[in-house]
GROMACS .gro file of C-alpha atoms in nm:
model
  498
    1UNK     CA    1   7.386  -8.449  -2.035
    2UNK     CA    2   7.156  -8.416  -2.337
    3UNK     CA    3   6.893  -8.634  -2.169
    4UNK     CA    4   6.911  -8.419  -1.856
    5UNK     CA    5   6.847  -8.104  -2.060
    6UNK     CA    6   6.548  -8.263  -2.229
    7UNK     CA    7   6.404  -8.370  -1.893
    8UNK     CA    8   6.466  -8.021  -1.751
    9UNK     CA    9   6.291  -7.860  -2.049
   10UNK     CA   10   5.995  -8.095  -2.012
   11UNK     CA   11   5.982  -8.019  -1.641
   12UNK     CA   12   5.977  -7.642  -1.703
   13UNK     CA   13   5.711  -7.682  -1.970
   14UNK     CA   14   5.489  -7.881  -1.736
   15UNK     CA   15   5.541  -7.628  -1.456
   16UNK     CA   16   5.456  -7.333  -1.685
   17UNK     CA   17   5.146  -7.510  -1.813
   18UNK     CA   18   5.035  -7.589  -1.456
   19UNK     CA   19   5.095  -7.228  -1.342
   20UNK     CA   20   4.901  -7.093  -1.638
   21UNK     CA   21   4.609  -7.319  -1.550
   22UNK     CA   22   4.611  -7.182  -1.196
   23UNK     CA   23   4.609  -6.829  -1.330
   24UNK     CA   24   4.306  -6.908  -1.542
   25UNK     CA   25   4.131  -7.051  -1.237
   26UNK     CA   26   4.213  -6.738  -1.036
   27UNK     CA   27   4.081  -6.514  -1.313
   28UNK     CA   28   3.761  -6.719  -1.322
   29UNK     CA   29   3.715  -6.666  -0.948
   30UNK     CA   30   3.776  -6.294  -0.979
   31UNK     CA   31   3.535  -6.272  -1.274
   32UNK     CA   32   3.274  -6.447  -1.060
   33UNK     CA   33   3.329  -6.175  -0.798
   34UNK     CA   34   3.298  -5.903  -1.067
   35UNK     CA   35   2.970  -6.048  -1.194
   36UNK     CA   36   2.824  -6.078  -0.846
   37UNK     CA   37   2.930  -5.723  -0.758
   38UNK     CA   38   2.784  -5.580  -1.080
   39UNK     CA   39   2.446  -5.754  -1.058
   40UNK     CA   40   2.402  -5.794  -0.683
   41UNK     CA   41   2.414  -6.173  -0.722
   42UNK     CA   42   2.501  -6.287  -0.369
   43UNK     CA   43   2.538  -6.649  -0.480
   44UNK     CA   44   2.824  -6.556  -0.712
   45UNK     CA   45   2.988  -6.337  -0.448
   46UNK     CA   46   2.965  -6.616  -0.190
   47UNK     CA   47   3.109  -6.871  -0.429
   48UNK     CA   48   3.412  -6.651  -0.502
   49UNK     CA   49   3.493  -6.580  -0.136
   50UNK     CA   50   3.600  -6.819   0.140
   51UNK     CA   51   3.370  -6.824   0.444
   52UNK     CA   52   3.646  -6.669   0.657
   53UNK     CA   53   3.703  -6.379   0.417
   54UNK     CA   54   3.699  -6.031   0.563
   55UNK     CA   55   3.680  -5.689   0.401
   56UNK     CA   56   3.923  -5.435   0.544
   57UNK     CA   57   3.905  -5.065   0.481
   58UNK     CA   58   4.062  -4.759   0.644
   59UNK     CA   59   3.901  -4.415   0.618
   60UNK     CA   60   4.197  -4.178   0.639
   61UNK     CA   61   3.970  -3.874   0.683
   62UNK     CA   62   3.794  -4.006   0.994
   63UNK     CA   63   4.072  -4.237   1.107
   64UNK     CA   64   3.817  -4.520   1.124
   65UNK     CA   65   3.915  -4.879   1.049
   66UNK     CA   66   3.642  -5.103   0.910
   67UNK     CA   67   3.651  -5.482   0.943
   68UNK     CA   68   3.356  -5.653   0.777
   69UNK     CA   69   3.299  -6.032   0.774
   70UNK     CA   70   3.194  -6.195   0.447
   71UNK     CA   71   2.832  -6.250   0.554
   72UNK     CA   72   2.786  -5.883   0.645
   73UNK     CA   73   2.947  -5.772   0.320
   74UNK     CA   74   2.741  -6.001   0.097
   75UNK     CA   75   2.416  -5.914   0.277
   76UNK     CA   76   2.450  -5.552   0.159
   77UNK     CA   77   2.392  -5.646  -0.205
   78UNK     CA   78   2.054  -5.649  -0.380
   79UNK     CA   79   1.975  -5.775  -0.732
   80UNK     CA   80   2.020  -5.504  -0.996
   81UNK     CA   81   2.081  -5.461  -1.367
   82UNK     CA   82   2.441  -5.428  -1.474
   83UNK     CA   83   2.534  -5.062  -1.525
   84UNK     CA   84   2.622  -5.003  -1.892
   85UNK     CA   85   2.906  -4.771  -1.788
   86UNK     CA   86   3.066  -5.028  -1.555
   87UNK     CA   87   3.400  -5.181  -1.652
   88UNK     CA   88   3.633  -5.420  -1.469
   89UNK     CA   89   4.004  -5.489  -1.494
   90UNK     CA   90   4.249  -5.740  -1.344
   91UNK     CA   91   4.565  -5.531  -1.307
   92UNK     CA   92   4.793  -5.817  -1.206
   93UNK     CA   93   4.802  -6.165  -1.049
   94UNK     CA   94   5.106  -6.294  -0.856
   95UNK     CA   95   5.116  -6.670  -0.779
   96UNK     CA   96   5.351  -6.848  -0.536
   97UNK     CA   97   5.401  -7.227  -0.535
   98UNK     CA   98   5.066  -7.270  -0.709
   99UNK     CA   99   4.905  -7.245  -0.365
  100UNK     CA  100   4.872  -6.876  -0.271
  101UNK     CA  101   4.830  -6.561  -0.479
  102UNK     CA  102   4.778  -6.188  -0.465
  103UNK     CA  103   4.577  -5.985  -0.715
  104UNK     CA  104   4.501  -5.621  -0.784
  105UNK     CA  105   4.170  -5.542  -0.954
  106UNK     CA  106   3.972  -5.232  -1.052
  107UNK     CA  107   3.600  -5.167  -1.092
  108UNK     CA  108   3.503  -4.849  -1.276
  109UNK     CA  109   3.152  -4.703  -1.248
  110UNK     CA  110   3.017  -4.378  -1.389
  111UNK     CA  111   3.126  -4.190  -1.074
  112UNK     CA  112   3.395  -4.394  -0.895
  113UNK     CA  113   3.697  -4.622  -0.931
  114UNK     CA  114   3.716  -4.908  -0.678
  115UNK     CA  115   4.062  -5.063  -0.630
  116UNK     CA  116   4.077  -5.399  -0.450
  117UNK     CA  117   4.372  -5.613  -0.339
  118UNK     CA  118   4.283  -5.981  -0.293
  119UNK     CA  119   4.471  -6.256  -0.112
  120UNK     CA  120   4.373  -6.592  -0.260
  121UNK     CA  121   4.448  -6.953  -0.165
  122UNK     CA  122   4.401  -7.280  -0.347
  123UNK     CA  123   4.158  -7.516  -0.169
  124UNK     CA  124   3.978  -7.838  -0.248
  125UNK     CA  125   3.700  -7.613  -0.383
  126UNK     CA  126   3.942  -7.428  -0.610
  127UNK     CA  127   4.093  -7.081  -0.577
  128UNK     CA  128   3.904  -6.858  -0.330
  129UNK     CA  129   3.939  -6.502  -0.202
  130UNK     CA  130   4.047  -6.515   0.164
  131UNK     CA  131   4.112  -6.147   0.226
  132UNK     CA  132   4.026  -5.814   0.066
  133UNK     CA  133   4.137  -5.455   0.121
  134UNK     CA  134   3.985  -5.178  -0.090
  135UNK     CA  135   3.967  -4.809  -0.161
  136UNK     CA  136   3.723  -4.590  -0.351
  137UNK     CA  137   3.826  -4.289  -0.560
  138UNK     CA  138   3.563  -4.056  -0.713
  139UNK     CA  139   3.620  -3.962  -1.076
  140UNK     CA  140   3.694  -3.601  -1.151
  141UNK     CA  141   3.388  -3.545  -1.369
  142UNK     CA  142   3.346  -3.220  -1.555
  143UNK     CA  143   2.998  -3.089  -1.490
  144UNK     CA  144   2.794  -3.000  -1.796
  145UNK     CA  145   2.788  -2.627  -1.870
  146UNK     CA  146   2.666  -2.630  -2.230
  147UNK     CA  147   2.688  -2.323  -2.447
  148UNK     CA  148   2.617  -2.262  -2.814
  149UNK     CA  149   2.902  -2.172  -3.042
  150UNK     CA  150   2.809  -2.072  -3.398
  151UNK     CA  151   3.041  -2.250  -3.640
  152UNK     CA  152   2.878  -2.147  -3.969
  153UNK     CA  153   2.592  -1.922  -4.088
  154UNK     CA  154   2.428  -1.854  -4.421
  155UNK     CA  155   2.273  -2.196  -4.476
  156UNK     CA  156   1.937  -2.213  -4.657
  157UNK     CA  157   1.716  -2.408  -4.419
  158UNK     CA  158   1.962  -2.692  -4.352
  159UNK     CA  159   1.799  -3.032  -4.298
  160UNK     CA  160   2.075  -3.289  -4.250
  161UNK     CA  161   2.451  -3.339  -4.225
  162UNK     CA  162   2.706  -3.617  -4.262
  163UNK     CA  163   3.069  -3.594  -4.148
  164UNK     CA  164   3.330  -3.686  -4.409
  165UNK     CA  165   3.595  -3.625  -4.143
  166UNK     CA  166   3.634  -3.416  -3.829
  167UNK     CA  167   3.708  -3.117  -4.052
  168UNK     CA  168   3.468  -3.167  -4.345
  169UNK     CA  169   3.092  -3.219  -4.338
  170UNK     CA  170   2.819  -3.253  -4.600
  171UNK     CA  171   2.509  -3.041  -4.532
  172UNK     CA  172   2.183  -3.068  -4.724
  173UNK     CA  173   1.991  -2.741  -4.746
  174UNK     CA  174   1.618  -2.804  -4.780
  175UNK     CA  175   1.575  -2.496  -4.997
  176UNK     CA  176   1.930  -2.476  -5.126
  177UNK     CA  177   2.216  -2.705  -5.221
  178UNK     CA  178   2.398  -3.008  -5.099
  179UNK     CA  179   2.723  -2.850  -4.985
  180UNK     CA  180   3.058  -2.966  -4.852
  181UNK     CA  181   3.179  -2.744  -4.569
  182UNK     CA  182   3.531  -2.712  -4.435
  183UNK     CA  183   3.480  -2.635  -4.065
  184UNK     CA  184   3.825  -2.482  -4.030
  185UNK     CA  185   3.822  -2.247  -4.333
  186UNK     CA  186   3.437  -2.210  -4.351
  187UNK     CA  187   3.454  -2.267  -4.728
  188UNK     CA  188   3.131  -2.407  -4.875
  189UNK     CA  189   3.153  -2.614  -5.193
  190UNK     CA  190   2.827  -2.705  -5.374
  191UNK     CA  191   2.807  -3.070  -5.473
  192UNK     CA  192   2.719  -3.111  -5.841
  193UNK     CA  193   2.502  -3.379  -6.001
  194UNK     CA  194   2.204  -3.372  -5.762
  195UNK     CA  195   1.903  -3.560  -5.911
  196UNK     CA  196   1.727  -3.349  -6.174
  197UNK     CA  197   1.372  -3.437  -6.064
  198UNK     CA  198   1.414  -3.241  -5.740
  199UNK     CA  199   1.122  -3.001  -5.676
  200UNK     CA  200   1.208  -2.659  -5.817
  201UNK     CA  201   0.934  -2.436  -5.675
  202UNK     CA  202   0.777  -2.433  -5.331
  203UNK     CA  203   0.411  -2.363  -5.267
  204UNK     CA  204   0.469  -2.100  -5.000
  205UNK     CA  205   0.430  -2.127  -4.624
  206UNK     CA  206   0.376  -2.483  -4.507
  207UNK     CA  207   0.536  -2.648  -4.809
  208UNK     CA  208   0.777  -2.904  -4.666
  209UNK     CA  209   0.931  -3.004  -5.000
  210UNK     CA  210   1.302  -2.993  -5.074
  211UNK     CA  211   1.623  -3.178  -4.996
  212UNK     CA  212   1.614  -3.396  -4.686
  213UNK     CA  213   1.861  -3.653  -4.553
  214UNK     CA  214   2.222  -3.703  -4.660
  215UNK     CA  215   2.369  -4.026  -4.524
  216UNK     CA  216   2.703  -4.193  -4.581
  217UNK     CA  217   2.737  -4.565  -4.646
  218UNK     CA  218   2.903  -4.752  -4.354
  219UNK     CA  219   3.175  -4.844  -4.607
  220UNK     CA  220   3.197  -4.496  -4.760
  221UNK     CA  221   3.576  -4.484  -4.740
  222UNK     CA  222   3.587  -4.780  -4.980
  223UNK     CA  223   3.277  -4.746  -5.202
  224UNK     CA  224   3.206  -4.367  -5.189
  225UNK     CA  225   2.830  -4.433  -5.169
  226UNK     CA  226   2.594  -4.184  -5.011
  227UNK     CA  227   2.216  -4.180  -4.982
  228UNK     CA  228   1.981  -3.888  -5.043
  229UNK     CA  229   1.613  -3.839  -4.968
  230UNK     CA  230   1.429  -3.551  -5.130
  231UNK     CA  231   1.103  -3.436  -5.289
  232UNK     CA  232   1.071  -3.561  -5.646
  233UNK     CA  233   0.834  -3.378  -5.880
  234UNK     CA  234   0.651  -3.461  -6.203
  235UNK     CA  235   0.345  -3.313  -6.373
  236UNK     CA  236   0.138  -3.548  -6.153
  237UNK     CA  237   0.264  -3.389  -5.830
  238UNK     CA  238   0.528  -3.463  -5.567
  239UNK     CA  239   0.648  -3.750  -5.353
  240UNK     CA  240   0.944  -3.872  -5.144
  241UNK     CA  241   1.230  -4.037  -5.326
  242UNK     CA  242   1.549  -4.206  -5.202
  243UNK     CA  243   1.855  -4.255  -5.424
  244UNK     CA  244   2.206  -4.387  -5.387
  245UNK     CA  245   2.494  -4.203  -5.555
  246UNK     CA  246   2.871  -4.214  -5.578
  247UNK     CA  247   3.052  -3.903  -5.452
  248UNK     CA  248   3.389  -3.831  -5.608
  249UNK     CA  249   3.559  -3.495  -5.669
  250UNK     CA  250   3.249  -3.314  -5.533
  251UNK     CA  251   3.026  -3.465  -5.803
  252UNK     CA  252   2.741  -3.718  -5.769
  253UNK     CA  253   2.737  -3.996  -6.026
  254UNK     CA  254   2.585  -4.342  -6.074
  255UNK     CA  255   2.247  -4.236  -5.937
  256UNK     CA  256   2.022  -4.529  -5.850
  257UNK     CA  257   1.664  -4.506  -5.725
  258UNK     CA  258   1.611  -4.718  -5.412
  259UNK     CA  259   1.261  -4.611  -5.309
  260UNK     CA  260   0.990  -4.403  -5.475
  261UNK     CA  261   0.691  -4.343  -5.248
  262UNK     CA  262   0.426  -4.313  -5.518
  263UNK     CA  263   0.161  -4.193  -5.577
  264UNK     CA  264   0.260  -3.841  -5.673
  265UNK     CA  265   0.010  -3.599  -5.516
  266UNK     CA  266  -0.039  -3.227  -5.473
  267UNK     CA  267  -0.014  -3.248  -5.094
  268UNK     CA  268   0.287  -3.045  -4.980
  269UNK     CA  269   0.363  -3.180  -4.631
  270UNK     CA  270   0.480  -3.476  -4.424
  271UNK     CA  271   0.725  -3.632  -4.667
  272UNK     CA  272   0.930  -3.806  -4.398
  273UNK     CA  273   1.273  -3.869  -4.546
  274UNK     CA  274   1.458  -3.977  -4.234
  275UNK     CA  275   1.725  -4.246  -4.285
  276UNK     CA  276   1.977  -4.443  -4.085
  277UNK     CA  277   2.181  -4.759  -4.119
  278UNK     CA  278   2.111  -5.019  -3.854
  279UNK     CA  279   2.375  -5.237  -3.688
  280UNK     CA  280   2.258  -5.509  -3.927
  281UNK     CA  281   2.388  -5.307  -4.223
  282UNK     CA  282   2.035  -5.246  -4.356
  283UNK     CA  283   1.902  -4.905  -4.459
  284UNK     CA  284   1.596  -4.781  -4.267
  285UNK     CA  285   1.378  -4.511  -4.428
  286UNK     CA  286   1.075  -4.317  -4.307
  287UNK     CA  287   0.798  -4.207  -4.544
  288UNK     CA  288   0.533  -3.966  -4.418
  289UNK     CA  289   0.159  -3.997  -4.465
  290UNK     CA  290   0.144  -3.679  -4.676
  291UNK     CA  291  -0.198  -3.558  -4.553
  292UNK     CA  292  -0.238  -3.225  -4.374
  293UNK     CA  293  -0.579  -3.301  -4.222
  294UNK     CA  294  -0.757  -3.621  -4.122
  295UNK     CA  295  -1.062  -3.503  -4.316
  296UNK     CA  296  -0.891  -3.638  -4.630
  297UNK     CA  297  -0.830  -3.988  -4.491
  298UNK     CA  298  -0.983  -4.270  -4.699
  299UNK     CA  299  -1.198  -4.537  -4.531
  300UNK     CA  300  -0.883  -4.742  -4.472
  301UNK     CA  301  -0.637  -4.477  -4.351
  302UNK     CA  302  -0.322  -4.436  -4.561
  303UNK     CA  303  -0.080  -4.525  -4.281
  304UNK     CA  304  -0.280  -4.844  -4.206
  305UNK     CA  305  -0.302  -4.960  -4.568
  306UNK     CA  306  -0.011  -5.200  -4.631
  307UNK     CA  307  -0.062  -5.159  -5.007
  308UNK     CA  308   0.002  -4.783  -4.985
  309UNK     CA  309   0.366  -4.675  -4.968
  310UNK     CA  310   0.297  -4.372  -4.751
  311UNK     CA  311   0.299  -4.359  -4.371
  312UNK     CA  312   0.552  -4.639  -4.327
  313UNK     CA  313   0.910  -4.724  -4.223
  314UNK     CA  314   1.109  -4.937  -4.467
  315UNK     CA  315   1.406  -5.169  -4.431
  316UNK     CA  316   1.603  -5.240  -4.747
  317UNK     CA  317   1.949  -5.350  -4.854
  318UNK     CA  318   2.190  -5.079  -4.961
  319UNK     CA  319   2.127  -5.164  -5.328
  320UNK     CA  320   1.750  -5.134  -5.294
  321UNK     CA  321   1.674  -5.505  -5.275
  322UNK     CA  322   1.453  -5.642  -4.997
  323UNK     CA  323   1.604  -5.844  -4.709
  324UNK     CA  324   1.468  -6.197  -4.678
  325UNK     CA  325   1.408  -6.158  -4.304
  326UNK     CA  326   1.177  -5.855  -4.328
  327UNK     CA  327   0.840  -5.894  -4.151
  328UNK     CA  328   0.550  -6.033  -4.357
  329UNK     CA  329   0.258  -5.791  -4.390
  330UNK     CA  330   0.053  -6.023  -4.606
  331UNK     CA  331  -0.048  -6.058  -4.969
  332UNK     CA  332  -0.020  -5.740  -5.173
  333UNK     CA  333   0.186  -5.553  -4.912
  334UNK     CA  334   0.434  -5.296  -5.037
  335UNK     CA  335   0.785  -5.450  -5.062
  336UNK     CA  336   1.029  -5.347  -4.791
  337UNK     CA  337   0.775  -5.264  -4.519
  338UNK     CA  338   0.914  -5.284  -4.168
  339UNK     CA  339   0.657  -5.087  -3.963
  340UNK     CA  340   0.328  -4.907  -4.033
  341UNK     CA  341   0.104  -4.645  -3.869
  342UNK     CA  342   0.348  -4.356  -3.922
  343UNK     CA  343   0.236  -3.994  -3.961
  344UNK     CA  344   0.544  -3.775  -4.016
  345UNK     CA  345   0.867  -3.933  -3.891
  346UNK     CA  346   1.180  -3.733  -3.982
  347UNK     CA  347   1.442  -3.862  -3.739
  348UNK     CA  348   1.590  -4.212  -3.718
  349UNK     CA  349   1.900  -4.321  -3.526
  350UNK     CA  350   2.043  -4.635  -3.371
  351UNK     CA  351   2.168  -4.680  -3.017
  352UNK     CA  352   2.530  -4.805  -3.033
  353UNK     CA  353   2.490  -4.975  -2.695
  354UNK     CA  354   2.156  -5.159  -2.729
  355UNK     CA  355   2.170  -5.165  -3.112
  356UNK     CA  356   1.803  -5.066  -3.124
  357UNK     CA  357   1.669  -4.803  -3.365
  358UNK     CA  358   1.484  -4.505  -3.221
  359UNK     CA  359   1.271  -4.256  -3.412
  360UNK     CA  360   1.082  -3.933  -3.358
  361UNK     CA  361   0.723  -3.877  -3.473
  362UNK     CA  362   0.530  -3.555  -3.542
  363UNK     CA  363   0.182  -3.536  -3.395
  364UNK     CA  364  -0.082  -3.276  -3.482
  365UNK     CA  365  -0.193  -3.073  -3.182
  366UNK     CA  366   0.041  -3.238  -2.930
  367UNK     CA  367   0.102  -3.609  -2.989
  368UNK     CA  368   0.475  -3.573  -3.064
  369UNK     CA  369   0.647  -3.902  -2.981
  370UNK     CA  370   0.971  -4.094  -2.929
  371UNK     CA  371   0.956  -4.460  -3.032
  372UNK     CA  372   1.175  -4.769  -3.058
  373UNK     CA  373   1.143  -4.943  -3.392
  374UNK     CA  374   1.008  -5.299  -3.383
  375UNK     CA  375   0.978  -5.538  -3.675
  376UNK     CA  376   0.617  -5.558  -3.795
  377UNK     CA  377   0.491  -5.299  -3.544
  378UNK     CA  378   0.190  -5.075  -3.601
  379UNK     CA  379   0.240  -4.734  -3.436
  380UNK     CA  380  -0.127  -4.653  -3.462
  381UNK     CA  381  -0.173  -4.340  -3.672
  382UNK     CA  382  -0.446  -4.223  -3.714
  383UNK     CA  383  -0.633  -4.484  -3.509
  384UNK     CA  384  -0.427  -4.409  -3.201
  385UNK     CA  385  -0.268  -4.078  -3.105
  386UNK     CA  386  -0.159  -3.910  -2.783
  387UNK     CA  387  -0.265  -3.572  -2.927
  388UNK     CA  388  -0.567  -3.424  -3.100
  389UNK     CA  389  -0.679  -3.434  -3.463
  390UNK     CA  390  -0.654  -3.131  -3.688
  391UNK     CA  391  -1.004  -3.209  -3.812
  392UNK     CA  392  -1.202  -3.213  -3.489
  393UNK     CA  393  -1.487  -3.409  -3.645
  394UNK     CA  394  -1.268  -3.702  -3.745
  395UNK     CA  395  -1.361  -4.041  -3.603
  396UNK     CA  396  -1.104  -4.314  -3.679
  397UNK     CA  397  -1.236  -4.649  -3.801
  398UNK     CA  398  -1.213  -4.959  -3.585
  399UNK     CA  399  -0.983  -5.207  -3.755
  400UNK     CA  400  -1.009  -5.576  -3.675
  401UNK     CA  401  -0.712  -5.779  -3.556
  402UNK     CA  402  -0.488  -5.475  -3.512
  403UNK     CA  403  -0.238  -5.438  -3.230
  404UNK     CA  404  -0.082  -5.096  -3.174
  405UNK     CA  405   0.258  -5.012  -3.025
  406UNK     CA  406   0.249  -4.726  -2.776
  407UNK     CA  407   0.524  -4.461  -2.779
  408UNK     CA  408   0.803  -4.473  -2.520
  409UNK     CA  409   0.759  -4.101  -2.464
  410UNK     CA  410   0.525  -3.824  -2.573
  411UNK     CA  411   0.514  -3.453  -2.497
  412UNK     CA  412   0.216  -3.274  -2.347
  413UNK     CA  413   0.276  -2.981  -2.582
  414UNK     CA  414   0.382  -2.944  -2.945
  415UNK     CA  415   0.756  -2.987  -3.000
  416UNK     CA  416   0.770  -3.107  -3.363
  417UNK     CA  417   1.070  -3.338  -3.301
  418UNK     CA  418   1.309  -3.388  -3.589
  419UNK     CA  419   1.661  -3.537  -3.581
  420UNK     CA  420   1.795  -3.741  -3.291
  421UNK     CA  421   2.121  -3.908  -3.190
  422UNK     CA  422   2.286  -4.091  -2.900
  423UNK     CA  423   2.584  -3.918  -2.743
  424UNK     CA  424   2.907  -4.106  -2.670
  425UNK     CA  425   3.166  -3.826  -2.658
  426UNK     CA  426   3.400  -3.724  -2.376
  427UNK     CA  427   3.329  -3.349  -2.364
  428UNK     CA  428   3.017  -3.408  -2.152
  429UNK     CA  429   3.098  -3.725  -1.950
  430UNK     CA  430   2.769  -3.720  -1.759
  431UNK     CA  431   2.578  -3.717  -2.089
  432UNK     CA  432   2.723  -4.040  -2.222
  433UNK     CA  433   2.451  -4.273  -2.347
  434UNK     CA  434   2.190  -3.994  -2.350
  435UNK     CA  435   1.952  -3.941  -2.641
  436UNK     CA  436   1.939  -3.591  -2.794
  437UNK     CA  437   1.643  -3.467  -2.997
  438UNK     CA  438   1.597  -3.143  -3.188
  439UNK     CA  439   1.259  -2.975  -3.236
  440UNK     CA  440   1.099  -2.712  -3.456
  441UNK     CA  441   0.858  -2.575  -3.193
  442UNK     CA  442   0.906  -2.466  -2.831
  443UNK     CA  443   1.259  -2.578  -2.777
  444UNK     CA  444   1.568  -2.645  -2.984
  445UNK     CA  445   1.733  -2.934  -2.799
  446UNK     CA  446   1.612  -3.204  -2.561
  447UNK     CA  447   1.822  -3.449  -2.358
  448UNK     CA  448   1.679  -3.789  -2.260
  449UNK     CA  449   1.828  -4.020  -1.999
  450UNK     CA  450   1.718  -4.370  -2.092
  451UNK     CA  451   1.758  -4.719  -1.950
  452UNK     CA  452   1.679  -4.996  -2.195
  453UNK     CA  453   1.345  -4.875  -2.335
  454UNK     CA  454   1.247  -4.655  -2.042
  455UNK     CA  455   1.280  -4.277  -2.037
  456UNK     CA  456   1.408  -4.188  -1.689
  457UNK     CA  457   1.459  -3.813  -1.724
  458UNK     CA  458   1.398  -3.538  -1.981
  459UNK     CA  459   1.568  -3.199  -1.992
  460UNK     CA  460   1.511  -2.912  -2.233
  461UNK     CA  461   1.834  -2.720  -2.296
  462UNK     CA  462   1.880  -2.353  -2.388
  463UNK     CA  463   1.548  -2.223  -2.258
  464UNK     CA  464   1.673  -1.868  -2.307
  465UNK     CA  465   1.763  -1.915  -2.674
  466UNK     CA  466   1.500  -2.135  -2.833
  467UNK     CA  467   1.529  -2.172  -3.207
  468UNK     CA  468   1.388  -2.407  -3.470
  469UNK     CA  469   1.638  -2.694  -3.491
  470UNK     CA  470   1.635  -2.965  -3.755
  471UNK     CA  471   1.924  -3.200  -3.680
  472UNK     CA  472   2.159  -3.305  -3.400
  473UNK     CA  473   2.467  -3.513  -3.477
  474UNK     CA  474   2.797  -3.614  -3.324
  475UNK     CA  475   3.125  -3.572  -3.511
  476UNK     CA  476   3.378  -3.857  -3.543
  477UNK     CA  477   3.570  -3.713  -3.246
  478UNK     CA  478   3.259  -3.685  -3.029
  479UNK     CA  479   3.168  -3.317  -3.068
  480UNK     CA  480   2.796  -3.235  -3.062
  481UNK     CA  481   2.641  -3.019  -3.337
  482UNK     CA  482   2.292  -2.897  -3.431
  483UNK     CA  483   2.146  -2.737  -3.744
  484UNK     CA  484   1.893  -2.454  -3.717
  485UNK     CA  485   1.594  -2.446  -3.952
  486UNK     CA  486   1.614  -2.089  -4.082
  487UNK     CA  487   1.667  -1.910  -4.413
  488UNK     CA  488   1.993  -1.796  -4.254
  489UNK     CA  489   2.052  -2.136  -4.100
  490UNK     CA  490   2.341  -2.207  -3.868
  491UNK     CA  491   2.564  -2.497  -3.779
  492UNK     CA  492   2.609  -2.474  -3.402
  493UNK     CA  493   2.847  -2.668  -3.180
  494UNK     CA  494   2.745  -2.744  -2.822
  495UNK     CA  495   3.051  -2.659  -2.610
  496UNK     CA  496   3.129  -2.746  -2.248
  497UNK     CA  497   3.269  -2.432  -2.080
  498UNK     CA  498   3.363  -2.608  -1.752
   0.00000   0.00000   0.00000
């Protein structure tokens, strides 16, 4: 009796193993169908389907029954890139005698859900789809009806923000404090311990000095690190400085300088100060060229001089050290350089889908740009520009062996783009994956539809309520906010009223 039980157990084990193997083969066939459907690869579709396979569909509105042979069905497909919003799902697989099976699958696109029922059979070529019935259900997508909702006023030219949670956010005021704001109670708490070399007096209209970016470490919950960019001042003048600090009990401690963009000068503009963490865990920082007019450019322009810290984008480790895989700009180059030819970049962000870093760039008269950051790239300033020079008599030098990276997008008018972010929330489903950019001139918020590194569509929002806007950011729960650049600055939420 004992031997019989052992043999029965072994028999069941073998059967289960064999059935599981068949299931894996069926899933492989279905995945081949998914891949062919998503990319228009007719070879994959043909391989997944038996030559006798037919597609059956019934249109209940018209009462029409559709019977489509495999060849007709496959011939409708054309090669295409896989839609980033597309997802697939095998709902269930039911196998009988390891010879026939039924499966329910779903394909979700940005607008529709396709539900297919497959009949499959095991052949000498493996498991194949012999029959398919399907239906298509449009998603109930809320159309975008954006409105502005003022969450908080009384901010002193806010520049940046960083969410501690859905309810609490840090806001840096360019001409004020670094404050913690409770979005529910509206209570503002100044953060103590800000670096003491912060500029104390501004030179009047056109002085861009002050507090800039506030950025949380990706591991902030564990290490409490945050990063600040601001205008540092000595008797020699001003420059851009980046520090790391520990935030505990609303006090900054353990200040550490990560980047000091010397020399100190008396120029009062184009500090840069944009920061973001890349998907590689490295800190990316923009430093502006600092000149107001091209008349003051040296023979080798500042942004083209790899020994000058200004007019560059840097890539460093979170402790200020330099990554070993940074691009090599040659002997004597400033440590940490990642890209050159920058005029006045303030906004940096990374695309969570492509993992590429995008940045905005201020031109002079026109020439405002959107770029994708490339290792070792030269973005051209002031040799190349899509706008005009402030000093009309300026003639840029011709530099040997220089290759320039063109912008992905530039405006035909002055926008003065600042912060930017990619949207992934649910409040505006049709905006998912879009790039949002704020601007200081002629428009407060721009929406870009992009595919890979191509701008497909651009929309300016809120034409009837333009306002200088400094930053756009998404909260942890996917809500979209902007900061207005005013002495009575506002934190505004973009709300969908549909």
